[in-house]
Amino acid sequence: MGIEDIVNQGKKAYADNKDHVDGFLKSDQAEQISDQVFDSAADLAKKIAPDQYDATVDEFRDKADGAVGNEK
């Protein structure tokens, strides 16, 4: 089985379960998990990058967080 087969299986699995996946991505649980993940990633990026990029890191974090969960 090649990588193309794996990708195609993933696409099919998503298509078959799109409603469930989309529902989860807008759930309270997804919001809590995404907040933790995005906050941790932003904190790490701020430690590594120069301070002048902190605002940019926060912008990316907020945009990513807006795509997952149910908080607007």
Short mmCIF file of N, CA and C in Angstrom, two decimals:
data_model
loop_
_atom_site.label_atom_id
_atom_site.label_comp_id
_atom_site.label_asym_id
_atom_site.label_seq_id
_atom_site.Cartn_x
_atom_site.Cartn_y
_atom_site.Cartn_z
N MET A 1 0.86 -1.18 0.00
CA MET A 1 0.00 0.00 0.00
C MET A 1 0.89 1.23 0.00
N GLY A 2 0.68 2.10 -0.97
CA GLY A 2 1.47 3.31 -1.07
C GLY A 2 0.83 4.47 -0.36
N ILE A 3 1.56 5.57 -0.32
CA ILE A 3 1.06 6.77 0.35
C ILE A 3 -0.21 7.28 -0.32
N GLU A 4 -0.28 7.12 -1.64
CA GLU A 4 -1.48 7.58 -2.36
C GLU A 4 -2.72 6.80 -1.91
N ASP A 5 -2.54 5.50 -1.67
CA ASP A 5 -3.67 4.68 -1.20
C ASP A 5 -4.11 5.13 0.20
N ILE A 6 -3.16 5.44 1.04
CA ILE A 6 -3.47 5.89 2.40
C ILE A 6 -4.22 7.22 2.36
N VAL A 7 -3.74 8.14 1.52
CA VAL A 7 -4.40 9.44 1.39
C VAL A 7 -5.82 9.25 0.87
N ASN A 8 -5.99 8.40 -0.13
CA ASN A 8 -7.33 8.16 -0.68
C ASN A 8 -8.25 7.53 0.35
N GLN A 9 -7.74 6.63 1.18
CA GLN A 9 -8.55 6.05 2.24
C GLN A 9 -8.96 7.11 3.25
N GLY A 10 -8.05 8.02 3.57
CA GLY A 10 -8.36 9.11 4.49
C GLY A 10 -9.43 10.03 3.92
N LYS A 11 -9.31 10.33 2.63
CA LYS A 11 -10.33 11.17 1.98
C LYS A 11 -11.69 10.49 2.00
N LYS A 12 -11.71 9.20 1.72
CA LYS A 12 -12.97 8.45 1.71
C LYS A 12 -13.57 8.41 3.12
N ALA A 13 -12.73 8.15 4.12
CA ALA A 13 -13.21 8.10 5.50
C ALA A 13 -13.80 9.44 5.91
N TYR A 14 -13.15 10.54 5.51
CA TYR A 14 -13.68 11.86 5.83
C TYR A 14 -15.02 12.08 5.13
N ALA A 15 -15.07 11.75 3.84
CA ALA A 15 -16.31 11.94 3.07
C ALA A 15 -17.45 11.13 3.67
N ASP A 16 -17.16 9.91 4.11
CA ASP A 16 -18.19 9.04 4.69
C ASP A 16 -18.67 9.55 6.04
N ASN A 17 -17.83 10.31 6.74
CA ASN A 17 -18.15 10.76 8.10
C ASN A 17 -18.13 12.27 8.24
N LYS A 18 -18.30 12.98 7.14
CA LYS A 18 -18.17 14.43 7.13
C LYS A 18 -19.05 15.12 8.18
N ASP A 19 -20.29 14.68 8.31
CA ASP A 19 -21.19 15.31 9.28
C ASP A 19 -20.68 15.15 10.71
N HIS A 20 -20.18 13.96 11.03
CA HIS A 20 -19.67 13.71 12.38
C HIS A 20 -18.40 14.53 12.64
N VAL A 21 -17.51 14.56 11.65
CA VAL A 21 -16.26 15.31 11.80
C VAL A 21 -16.55 16.79 11.95
N ASP A 22 -17.38 17.33 11.07
CA ASP A 22 -17.72 18.75 11.15
C ASP A 22 -18.41 19.08 12.48
N GLY A 23 -19.27 18.18 12.95
CA GLY A 23 -19.93 18.39 14.23
C GLY A 23 -18.94 18.42 15.38
N PHE A 24 -17.96 17.52 15.35
CA PHE A 24 -16.94 17.49 16.40
C PHE A 24 -16.11 18.77 16.38
N LEU A 25 -15.73 19.23 15.17
CA LEU A 25 -14.88 20.42 15.08
C LEU A 25 -15.56 21.66 15.64
N LYS A 26 -16.86 21.65 15.77
CA LYS A 26 -17.59 22.80 16.32
C LYS A 26 -18.14 22.50 17.72
N SER A 27 -17.58 21.52 18.40
CA SER A 27 -18.09 21.12 19.71
C SER A 27 -17.33 21.80 20.85
N ASP A 28 -17.91 21.71 22.05
CA ASP A 28 -17.25 22.23 23.25
C ASP A 28 -15.93 21.51 23.51
N GLN A 29 -15.92 20.20 23.29
CA GLN A 29 -14.71 19.42 23.52
C GLN A 29 -13.59 19.87 22.58
N ALA A 30 -13.91 20.08 21.32
CA ALA A 30 -12.90 20.55 20.37
C ALA A 30 -12.39 21.93 20.76
N GLU A 31 -13.28 22.77 21.27
CA GLU A 31 -12.89 24.11 21.71
C GLU A 31 -11.88 24.03 22.84
N GLN A 32 -12.15 23.20 23.81
CA GLN A 32 -11.23 23.05 24.96
C GLN A 32 -9.88 22.50 24.52
N ILE A 33 -9.90 21.46 23.70
CA ILE A 33 -8.64 20.86 23.25
C ILE A 33 -7.86 21.83 22.38
N SER A 34 -8.54 22.49 21.45
CA SER A 34 -7.84 23.42 20.56
C SER A 34 -7.24 24.58 21.34
N ASP A 35 -7.96 25.08 22.34
CA ASP A 35 -7.41 26.17 23.15
C ASP A 35 -6.09 25.75 23.80
N GLN A 36 -6.06 24.56 24.36
CA GLN A 36 -4.84 24.06 25.01
C GLN A 36 -3.70 23.89 24.00
N VAL A 37 -4.01 23.29 22.86
CA VAL A 37 -2.98 23.03 21.85
C VAL A 37 -2.46 24.35 21.27
N PHE A 38 -3.36 25.23 20.88
CA PHE A 38 -2.94 26.49 20.28
C PHE A 38 -2.21 27.38 21.27
N ASP A 39 -2.64 27.39 22.53
CA ASP A 39 -1.94 28.18 23.55
C ASP A 39 -0.52 27.65 23.76
N SER A 40 -0.38 26.34 23.83
CA SER A 40 0.95 25.74 24.02
C SER A 40 1.86 26.02 22.83
N ALA A 41 1.32 25.89 21.64
CA ALA A 41 2.10 26.16 20.43
C ALA A 41 2.52 27.62 20.37
N ALA A 42 1.62 28.52 20.71
CA ALA A 42 1.94 29.95 20.70
C ALA A 42 3.00 30.28 21.75
N ASP A 43 2.89 29.70 22.93
CA ASP A 43 3.88 29.92 23.98
C ASP A 43 5.26 29.46 23.54
N LEU A 44 5.32 28.30 22.90
CA LEU A 44 6.60 27.77 22.41
C LEU A 44 7.17 28.68 21.33
N ALA A 45 6.33 29.10 20.40
CA ALA A 45 6.80 29.99 19.33
C ALA A 45 7.33 31.29 19.89
N LYS A 46 6.68 31.82 20.93
CA LYS A 46 7.13 33.07 21.54
C LYS A 46 8.47 32.91 22.25
N LYS A 47 8.72 31.71 22.78
CA LYS A 47 10.00 31.47 23.44
C LYS A 47 11.13 31.37 22.42
N ILE A 48 10.83 30.84 21.25
CA ILE A 48 11.84 30.62 20.22
C ILE A 48 12.08 31.87 19.38
N ALA A 49 11.00 32.53 18.98
CA ALA A 49 11.10 33.69 18.08
C ALA A 49 11.45 34.95 18.87
N PRO A 50 12.04 35.91 18.19
CA PRO A 50 12.29 37.21 18.85
C PRO A 50 10.98 37.85 19.30
N ASP A 51 11.05 38.66 20.33
CA ASP A 51 9.86 39.30 20.91
C ASP A 51 9.07 40.12 19.90
N GLN A 52 9.71 40.62 18.89
CA GLN A 52 9.01 41.45 17.91
C GLN A 52 7.94 40.68 17.15
N TYR A 53 7.96 39.35 17.21
CA TYR A 53 6.98 38.53 16.50
C TYR A 53 5.84 38.04 17.39
N ASP A 54 5.81 38.45 18.64
CA ASP A 54 4.76 37.99 19.56
C ASP A 54 3.36 38.33 19.06
N ALA A 55 3.16 39.51 18.53
CA ALA A 55 1.84 39.91 18.04
C ALA A 55 1.43 39.06 16.84
N THR A 56 2.38 38.74 15.98
CA THR A 56 2.09 37.90 14.81
C THR A 56 1.73 36.49 15.26
N VAL A 57 2.44 35.97 16.24
CA VAL A 57 2.13 34.65 16.78
C VAL A 57 0.71 34.64 17.35
N ASP A 58 0.35 35.68 18.07
CA ASP A 58 -1.00 35.78 18.63
C ASP A 58 -2.06 35.84 17.54
N GLU A 59 -1.78 36.55 16.45
CA GLU A 59 -2.72 36.62 15.33
C GLU A 59 -2.96 35.24 14.73
N PHE A 60 -1.88 34.51 14.48
CA PHE A 60 -2.01 33.17 13.91
C PHE A 60 -2.76 32.24 14.86
N ARG A 61 -2.47 32.37 16.15
CA ARG A 61 -3.14 31.54 17.14
C ARG A 61 -4.64 31.81 17.13
N ASP A 62 -5.02 33.08 17.09
CA ASP A 62 -6.43 33.45 17.09
C ASP A 62 -7.15 32.98 15.82
N LYS A 63 -6.49 33.10 14.66
CA LYS A 63 -7.10 32.64 13.42
C LYS A 63 -7.30 31.13 13.43
N ALA A 64 -6.31 30.40 13.88
CA ALA A 64 -6.42 28.95 13.95
C ALA A 64 -7.52 28.54 14.93
N ASP A 65 -7.58 29.20 16.08
CA ASP A 65 -8.58 28.89 17.09
C ASP A 65 -9.99 29.19 16.57
N GLY A 66 -10.11 30.22 15.75
CA GLY A 66 -11.42 30.55 15.20
C GLY A 66 -11.95 29.50 14.25
N ALA A 67 -11.07 28.69 13.70
CA ALA A 67 -11.49 27.65 12.75
C ALA A 67 -11.94 26.37 13.44
N VAL A 68 -11.62 26.23 14.72
CA VAL A 68 -11.94 25.00 15.46
C VAL A 68 -12.73 25.36 16.72
N GLY A 69 -13.72 24.57 17.03
CA GLY A 69 -14.49 24.79 18.25
C GLY A 69 -15.72 25.63 17.98
N ASN A 70 -16.33 26.08 19.05
CA ASN A 70 -17.61 26.78 18.92
C ASN A 70 -17.57 28.20 19.48
N GLU A 71 -16.43 28.70 19.84
CA GLU A 71 -16.29 30.04 20.37
C GLU A 71 -16.00 30.98 19.22
N LYS A 72 -16.66 32.10 19.19
CA LYS A 72 -16.46 33.07 18.10
C LYS A 72 -15.57 34.17 18.54
#
